[in-house]
GROMACS .gro file of C-alpha atoms in nm:
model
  321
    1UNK     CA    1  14.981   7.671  12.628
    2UNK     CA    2  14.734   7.891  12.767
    3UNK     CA    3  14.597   8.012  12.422
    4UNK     CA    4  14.579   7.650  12.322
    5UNK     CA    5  14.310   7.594  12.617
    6UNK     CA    6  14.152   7.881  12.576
    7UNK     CA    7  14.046   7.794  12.244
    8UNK     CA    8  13.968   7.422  12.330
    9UNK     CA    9  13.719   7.602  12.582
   10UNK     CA   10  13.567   7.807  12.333
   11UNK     CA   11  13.533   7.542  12.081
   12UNK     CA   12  13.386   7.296  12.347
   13UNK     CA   13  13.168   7.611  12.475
   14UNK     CA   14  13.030   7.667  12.089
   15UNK     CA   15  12.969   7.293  12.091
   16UNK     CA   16  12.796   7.265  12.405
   17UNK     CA   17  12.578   7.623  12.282
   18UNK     CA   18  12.466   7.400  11.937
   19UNK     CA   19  12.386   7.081  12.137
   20UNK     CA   20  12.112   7.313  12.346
   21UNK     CA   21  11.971   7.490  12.065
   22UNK     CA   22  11.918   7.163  11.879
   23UNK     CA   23  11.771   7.016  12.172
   24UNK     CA   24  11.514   7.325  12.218
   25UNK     CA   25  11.745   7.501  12.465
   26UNK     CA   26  11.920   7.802  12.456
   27UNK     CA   27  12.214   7.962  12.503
   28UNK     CA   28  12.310   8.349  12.647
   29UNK     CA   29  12.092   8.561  12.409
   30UNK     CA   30  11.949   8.266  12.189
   31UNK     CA   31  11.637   8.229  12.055
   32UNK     CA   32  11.482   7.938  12.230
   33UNK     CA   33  11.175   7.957  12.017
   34UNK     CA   34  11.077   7.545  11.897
   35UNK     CA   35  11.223   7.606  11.513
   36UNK     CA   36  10.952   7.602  11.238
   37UNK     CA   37  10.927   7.335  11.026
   38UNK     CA   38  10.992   7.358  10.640
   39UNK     CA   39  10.749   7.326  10.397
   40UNK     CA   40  10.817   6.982  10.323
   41UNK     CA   41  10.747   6.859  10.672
   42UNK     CA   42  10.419   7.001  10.630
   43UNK     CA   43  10.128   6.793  10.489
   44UNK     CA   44   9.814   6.930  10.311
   45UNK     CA   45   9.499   6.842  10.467
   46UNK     CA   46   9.093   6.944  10.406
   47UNK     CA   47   8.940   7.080  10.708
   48UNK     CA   48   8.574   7.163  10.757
   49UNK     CA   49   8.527   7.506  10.895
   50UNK     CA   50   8.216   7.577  11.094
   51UNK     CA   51   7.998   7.862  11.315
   52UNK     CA   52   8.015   7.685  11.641
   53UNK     CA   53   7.644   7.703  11.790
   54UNK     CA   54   7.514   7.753  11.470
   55UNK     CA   55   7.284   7.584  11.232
   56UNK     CA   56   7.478   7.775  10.884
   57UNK     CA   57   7.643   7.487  10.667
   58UNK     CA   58   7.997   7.458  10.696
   59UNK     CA   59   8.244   7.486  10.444
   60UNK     CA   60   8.555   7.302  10.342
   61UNK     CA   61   8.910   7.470  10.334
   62UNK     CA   62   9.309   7.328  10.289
   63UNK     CA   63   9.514   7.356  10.607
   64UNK     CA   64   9.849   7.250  10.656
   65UNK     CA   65   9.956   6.984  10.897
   66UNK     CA   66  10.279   6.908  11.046
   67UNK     CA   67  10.397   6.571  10.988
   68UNK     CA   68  10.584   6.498  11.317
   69UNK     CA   69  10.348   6.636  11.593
   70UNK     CA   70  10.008   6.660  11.403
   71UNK     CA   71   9.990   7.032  11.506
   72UNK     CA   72   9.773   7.230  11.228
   73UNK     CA   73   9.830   7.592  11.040
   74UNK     CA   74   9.487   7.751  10.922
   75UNK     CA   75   9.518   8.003  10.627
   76UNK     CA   76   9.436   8.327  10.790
   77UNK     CA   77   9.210   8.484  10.473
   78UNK     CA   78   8.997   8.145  10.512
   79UNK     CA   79   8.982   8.183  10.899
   80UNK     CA   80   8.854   8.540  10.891
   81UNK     CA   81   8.621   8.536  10.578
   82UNK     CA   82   8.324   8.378  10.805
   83UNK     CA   83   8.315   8.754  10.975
   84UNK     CA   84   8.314   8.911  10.648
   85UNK     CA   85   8.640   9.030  10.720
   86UNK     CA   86   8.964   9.076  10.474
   87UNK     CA   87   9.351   9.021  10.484
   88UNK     CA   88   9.503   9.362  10.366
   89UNK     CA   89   9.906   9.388  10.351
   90UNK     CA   90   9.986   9.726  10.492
   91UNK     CA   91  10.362   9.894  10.648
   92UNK     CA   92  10.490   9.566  10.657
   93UNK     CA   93  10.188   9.400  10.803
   94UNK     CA   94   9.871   9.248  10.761
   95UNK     CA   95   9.630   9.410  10.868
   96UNK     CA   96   9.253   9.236  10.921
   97UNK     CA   97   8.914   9.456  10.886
   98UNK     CA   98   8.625   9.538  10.665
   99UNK     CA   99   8.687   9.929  10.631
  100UNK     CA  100   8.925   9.907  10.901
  101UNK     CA  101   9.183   9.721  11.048
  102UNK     CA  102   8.977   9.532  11.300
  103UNK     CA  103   9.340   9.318  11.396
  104UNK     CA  104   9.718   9.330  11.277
  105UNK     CA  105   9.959   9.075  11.262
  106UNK     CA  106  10.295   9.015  11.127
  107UNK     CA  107  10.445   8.675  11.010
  108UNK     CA  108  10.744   8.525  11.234
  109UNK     CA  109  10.590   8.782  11.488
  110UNK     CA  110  10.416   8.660  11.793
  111UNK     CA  111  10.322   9.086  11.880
  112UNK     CA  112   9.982   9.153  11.750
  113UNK     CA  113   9.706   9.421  11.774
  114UNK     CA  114   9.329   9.313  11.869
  115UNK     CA  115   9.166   9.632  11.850
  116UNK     CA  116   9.354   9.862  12.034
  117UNK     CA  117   9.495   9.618  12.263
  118UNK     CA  118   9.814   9.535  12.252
  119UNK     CA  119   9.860   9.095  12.237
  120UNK     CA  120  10.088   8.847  12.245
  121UNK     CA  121   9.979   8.534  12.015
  122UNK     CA  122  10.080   8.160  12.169
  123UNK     CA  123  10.244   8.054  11.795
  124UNK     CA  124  10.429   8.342  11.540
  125UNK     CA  125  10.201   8.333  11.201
  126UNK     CA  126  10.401   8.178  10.916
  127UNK     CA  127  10.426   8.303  10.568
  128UNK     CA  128  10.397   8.009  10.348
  129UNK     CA  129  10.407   8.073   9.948
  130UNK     CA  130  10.330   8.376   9.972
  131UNK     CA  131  10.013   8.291  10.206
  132UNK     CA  132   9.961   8.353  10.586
  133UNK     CA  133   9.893   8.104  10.838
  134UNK     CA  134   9.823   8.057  11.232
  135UNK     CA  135   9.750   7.801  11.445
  136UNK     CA  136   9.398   7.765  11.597
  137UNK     CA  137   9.502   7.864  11.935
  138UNK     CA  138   9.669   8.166  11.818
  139UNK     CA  139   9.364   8.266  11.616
  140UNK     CA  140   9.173   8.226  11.933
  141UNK     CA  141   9.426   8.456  12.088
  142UNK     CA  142   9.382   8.686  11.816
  143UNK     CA  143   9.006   8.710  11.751
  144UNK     CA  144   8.925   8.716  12.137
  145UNK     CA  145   8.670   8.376  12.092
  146UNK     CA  146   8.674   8.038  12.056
  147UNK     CA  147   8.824   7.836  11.832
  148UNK     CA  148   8.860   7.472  11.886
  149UNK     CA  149   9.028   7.230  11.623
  150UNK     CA  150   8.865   6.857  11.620
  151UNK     CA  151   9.151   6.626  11.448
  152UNK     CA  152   8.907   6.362  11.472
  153UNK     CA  153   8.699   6.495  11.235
  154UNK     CA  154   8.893   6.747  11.088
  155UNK     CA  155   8.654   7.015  11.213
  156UNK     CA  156   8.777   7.362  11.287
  157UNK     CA  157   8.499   7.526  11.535
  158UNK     CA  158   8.474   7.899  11.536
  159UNK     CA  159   8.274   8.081  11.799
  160UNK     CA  160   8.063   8.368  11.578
  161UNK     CA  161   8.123   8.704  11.761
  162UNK     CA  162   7.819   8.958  11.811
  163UNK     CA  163   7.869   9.326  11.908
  164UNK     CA  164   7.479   9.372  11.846
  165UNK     CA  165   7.434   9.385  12.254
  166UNK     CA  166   7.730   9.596  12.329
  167UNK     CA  167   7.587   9.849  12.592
  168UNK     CA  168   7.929   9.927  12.755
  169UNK     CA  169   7.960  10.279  12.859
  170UNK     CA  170   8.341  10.399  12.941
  171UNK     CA  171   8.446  10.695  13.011
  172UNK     CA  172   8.702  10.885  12.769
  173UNK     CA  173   9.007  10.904  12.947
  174UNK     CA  174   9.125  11.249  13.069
  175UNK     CA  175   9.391  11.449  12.965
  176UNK     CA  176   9.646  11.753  13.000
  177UNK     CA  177   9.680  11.816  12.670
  178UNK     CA  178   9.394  12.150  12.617
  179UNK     CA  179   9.322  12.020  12.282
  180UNK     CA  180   8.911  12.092  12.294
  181UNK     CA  181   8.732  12.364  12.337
  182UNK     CA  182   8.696  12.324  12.739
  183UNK     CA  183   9.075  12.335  12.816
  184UNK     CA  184   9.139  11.951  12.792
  185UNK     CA  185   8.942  11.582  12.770
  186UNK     CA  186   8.691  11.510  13.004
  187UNK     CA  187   8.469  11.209  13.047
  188UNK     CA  188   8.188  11.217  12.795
  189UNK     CA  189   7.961  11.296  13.085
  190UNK     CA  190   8.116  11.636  13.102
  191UNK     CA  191   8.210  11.719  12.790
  192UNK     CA  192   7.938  11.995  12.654
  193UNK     CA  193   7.948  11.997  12.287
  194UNK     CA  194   7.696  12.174  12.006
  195UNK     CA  195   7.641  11.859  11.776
  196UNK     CA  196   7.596  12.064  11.456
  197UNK     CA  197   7.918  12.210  11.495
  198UNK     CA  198   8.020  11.860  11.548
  199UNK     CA  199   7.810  11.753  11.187
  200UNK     CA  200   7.945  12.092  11.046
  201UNK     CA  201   8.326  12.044  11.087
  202UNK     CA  202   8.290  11.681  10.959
  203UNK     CA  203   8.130  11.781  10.640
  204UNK     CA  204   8.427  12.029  10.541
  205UNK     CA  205   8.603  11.703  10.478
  206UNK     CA  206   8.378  11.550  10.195
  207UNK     CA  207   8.539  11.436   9.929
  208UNK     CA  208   8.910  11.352  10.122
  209UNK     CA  209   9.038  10.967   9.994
  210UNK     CA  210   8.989  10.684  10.169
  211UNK     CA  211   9.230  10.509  10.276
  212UNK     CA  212   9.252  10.155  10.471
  213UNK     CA  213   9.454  10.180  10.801
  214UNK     CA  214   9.550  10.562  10.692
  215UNK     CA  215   9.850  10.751  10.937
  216UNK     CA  216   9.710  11.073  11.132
  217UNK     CA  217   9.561  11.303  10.873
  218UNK     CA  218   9.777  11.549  10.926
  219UNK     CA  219  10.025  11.306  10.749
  220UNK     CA  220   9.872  11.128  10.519
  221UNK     CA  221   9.545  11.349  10.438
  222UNK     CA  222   9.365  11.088  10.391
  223UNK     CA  223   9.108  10.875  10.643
  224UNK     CA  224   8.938  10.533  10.705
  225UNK     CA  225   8.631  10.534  10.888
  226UNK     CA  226   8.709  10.554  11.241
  227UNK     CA  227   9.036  10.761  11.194
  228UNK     CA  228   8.756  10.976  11.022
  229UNK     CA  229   8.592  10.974  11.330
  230UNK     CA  230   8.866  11.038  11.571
  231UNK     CA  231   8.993  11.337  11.403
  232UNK     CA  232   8.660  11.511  11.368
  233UNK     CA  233   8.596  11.464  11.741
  234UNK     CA  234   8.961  11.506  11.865
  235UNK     CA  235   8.888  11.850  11.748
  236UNK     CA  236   8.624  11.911  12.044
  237UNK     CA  237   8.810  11.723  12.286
  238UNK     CA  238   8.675  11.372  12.290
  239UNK     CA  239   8.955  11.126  12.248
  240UNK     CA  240   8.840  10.845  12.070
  241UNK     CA  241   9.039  10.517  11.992
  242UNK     CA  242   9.156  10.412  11.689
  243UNK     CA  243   8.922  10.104  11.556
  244UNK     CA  244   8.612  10.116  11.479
  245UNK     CA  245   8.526   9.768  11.727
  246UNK     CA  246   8.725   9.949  12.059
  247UNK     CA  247   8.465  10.325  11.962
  248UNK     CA  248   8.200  10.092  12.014
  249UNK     CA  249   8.290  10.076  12.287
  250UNK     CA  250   8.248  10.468  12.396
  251UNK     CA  251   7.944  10.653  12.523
  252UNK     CA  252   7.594  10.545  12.584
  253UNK     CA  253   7.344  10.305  12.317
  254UNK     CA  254   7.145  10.470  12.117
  255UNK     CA  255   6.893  10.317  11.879
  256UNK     CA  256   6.808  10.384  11.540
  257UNK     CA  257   6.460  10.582  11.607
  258UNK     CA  258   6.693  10.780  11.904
  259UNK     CA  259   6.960  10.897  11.688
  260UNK     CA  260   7.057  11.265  11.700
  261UNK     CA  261   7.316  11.492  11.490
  262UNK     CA  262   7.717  11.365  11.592
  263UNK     CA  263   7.606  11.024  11.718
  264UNK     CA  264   7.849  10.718  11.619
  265UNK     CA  265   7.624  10.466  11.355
  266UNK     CA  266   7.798  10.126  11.413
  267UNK     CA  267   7.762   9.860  11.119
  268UNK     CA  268   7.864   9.522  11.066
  269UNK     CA  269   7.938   9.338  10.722
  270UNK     CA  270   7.692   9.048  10.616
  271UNK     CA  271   7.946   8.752  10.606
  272UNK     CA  272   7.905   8.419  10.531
  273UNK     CA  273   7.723   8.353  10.863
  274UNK     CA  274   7.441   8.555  10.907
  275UNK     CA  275   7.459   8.463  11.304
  276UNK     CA  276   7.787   8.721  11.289
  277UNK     CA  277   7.745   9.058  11.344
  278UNK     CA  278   8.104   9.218  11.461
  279UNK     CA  279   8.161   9.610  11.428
  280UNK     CA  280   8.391   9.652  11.103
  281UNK     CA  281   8.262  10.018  11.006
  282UNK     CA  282   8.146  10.337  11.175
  283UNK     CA  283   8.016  10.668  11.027
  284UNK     CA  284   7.828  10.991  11.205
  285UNK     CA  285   7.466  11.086  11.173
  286UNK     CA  286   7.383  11.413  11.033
  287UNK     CA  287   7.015  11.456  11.078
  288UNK     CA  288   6.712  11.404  10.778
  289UNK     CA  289   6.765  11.074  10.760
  290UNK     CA  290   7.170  11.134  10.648
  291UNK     CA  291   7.493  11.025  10.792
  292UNK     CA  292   7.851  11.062  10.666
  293UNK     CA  293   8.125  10.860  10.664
  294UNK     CA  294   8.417  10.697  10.460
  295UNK     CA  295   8.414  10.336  10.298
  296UNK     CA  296   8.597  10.369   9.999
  297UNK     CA  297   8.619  10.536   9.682
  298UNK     CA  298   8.529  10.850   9.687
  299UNK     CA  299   8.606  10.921  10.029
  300UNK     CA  300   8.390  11.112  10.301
  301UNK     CA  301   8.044  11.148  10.172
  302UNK     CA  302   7.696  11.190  10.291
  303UNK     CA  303   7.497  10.848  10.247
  304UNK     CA  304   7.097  10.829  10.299
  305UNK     CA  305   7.031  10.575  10.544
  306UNK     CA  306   6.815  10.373  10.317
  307UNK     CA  307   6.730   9.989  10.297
  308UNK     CA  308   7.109   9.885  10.290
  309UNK     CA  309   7.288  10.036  10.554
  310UNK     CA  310   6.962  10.022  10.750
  311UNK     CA  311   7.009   9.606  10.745
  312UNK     CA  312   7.377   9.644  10.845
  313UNK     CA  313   7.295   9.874  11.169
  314UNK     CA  314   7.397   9.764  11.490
  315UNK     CA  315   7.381  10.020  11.715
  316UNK     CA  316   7.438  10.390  11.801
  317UNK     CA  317   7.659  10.568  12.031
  318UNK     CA  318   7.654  10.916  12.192
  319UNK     CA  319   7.960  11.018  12.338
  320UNK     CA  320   7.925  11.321  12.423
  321UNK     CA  321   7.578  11.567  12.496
   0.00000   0.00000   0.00000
């Protein structure tokens, strides 16, 4: 008799543990996550993407809508284009950047990476067809501005980010580890460091691949351009981060007429919206006019700083004297 209840208790218990997940509740270890809707509960929609605050003429793009509660998906590659930045899939991820990965995200995931920060986004992204989307509060999460959905007028507002003032000096954390020349990091106030040997060591790696998001070189043997960075510097015991956006962070502004051998050169991509100007690539000035760096094929070279790259400046950085 007793096994009898016993099992009329566990079935009744297994009942009860359905009942609250379909309700939105949970259960001991259950996921009480709201379940994602299929695709067929989702309705296509045209939204009108725009640079909030600015006078650039929007654009038109499909979003998803759900059919119940109204609540919106934005394709992420549409949301991200405006800042001249691109979706690339990378270890399982998707990584966002223009030479590197400026954000990463993975779908069903609400654990993402803005900069070197470490988030959590309000709504998982969702792979649909192949395609990923977010909601425009978790885009807001993820991009650090505004981004404000009007389901009036099915406008999609995006605040346009600009690094061009960023005069923030911090300094580089300290460390145990006597990986530089002076027994260990110091802040880049103290650290006392011959930029041509600086310039020198970076050119022995012309000609290494580029590669978007690339592991530690000593794995992969291969760079992007602020892993590029990190590595030459790590070498003379400045710890940089690992995006280009958070090592514009580092050091002290420098202008373009001020720029001296082993200074940071911070660019930004010309996007759609010309009033956008976020950090997406960094290289090193050499002297005569020179810097190197690493945007693609065929790896670390030395560019002239002509016309071009001149027009995507932003800024310099020295981070250390």
């Amino acid at each position: 008799m007793s096994t009898i209840l016993y099992s009329a208790k566990c079935v009744l218990l297994t009942a009860a543990c359905g009942a609250l997940l379909l309700a939105g509740g949970g259960c001991g270890e259950a996921d009480t996550n709201r379940p994602q809707p299929s695709p067929s509960a989702l309705a296509k929609r045209s939204a009108r993407i725009m640079a909030a605050d600015s006078a650039i003429p929007s654009r038109r793009i499909p979003i998803l809508e759900e059919r119940l509660n109204g609540r919106v998906w934005i394709p992420l590659d549409e949301a991200v284009a405006p800042m001249g930045l691109r979706l690339h899939e990378t270890k399982g991820r998707v990584a966002i950047g223009d030479s590197d990965a400026a954000y990463k995200v993975r779908a069903s995931s609400k654990e993402a990476m803005s900069g070197d920060t470490k988030i959590d986004l309000p709504d998982a992204p969702r792979q649909i067809d192949g395609e990923l989307y977010m909601t425009p509060r978790a885009l807001a999460s993820l991009l650090q501005t505004d981004v404000k959905w009007d389901d009036h007028t099915s406008d999609l507002h995006i605040r346009m980010q600009d690094d061009s003032y960023q005069t923030k000096q911090i300094l580089i954390r300290e460390s145990d580890l006597a990986n530089g020349p002076g027994g260990g990091f110091k802040p880049f106030a103290q650290v006392d460091i011959d930029p041509q040997e600086v310039v020198r060591y970076a050119k022995t790696f012309v000609g290494a691949p580029y590669e978007f998001d690339a592991d530690h070189y000593t794995k992969s043997h291969r760079f992007d351009c602020s892993s590029f960075m990190r590595y030459v510097y790590d070498r003379f015991g400045v710890d940089l981060p690992r995006s280009s956006r958070a090592q514009s962070g580092m050091g002290t502004k420098v202008d373009l007429d001020s720029l001296q051998p082993a200074d940071l050169m911070f660019f930004y991509t010309p996007g759609r919206y010309d009033s956008n100007k976020v950090v997406g690539h960094v290289g090193m000035y050499i002297g005569m006019g020179k810097f190197i760096q690493t945007y693609g094929d065929p790896g670390v070279v030395i560019t002239d700083l002509n016309g071009y790259w001149k027009g995507r400046f932003l800024f310099g950085k020295r981070v250390a004297r």
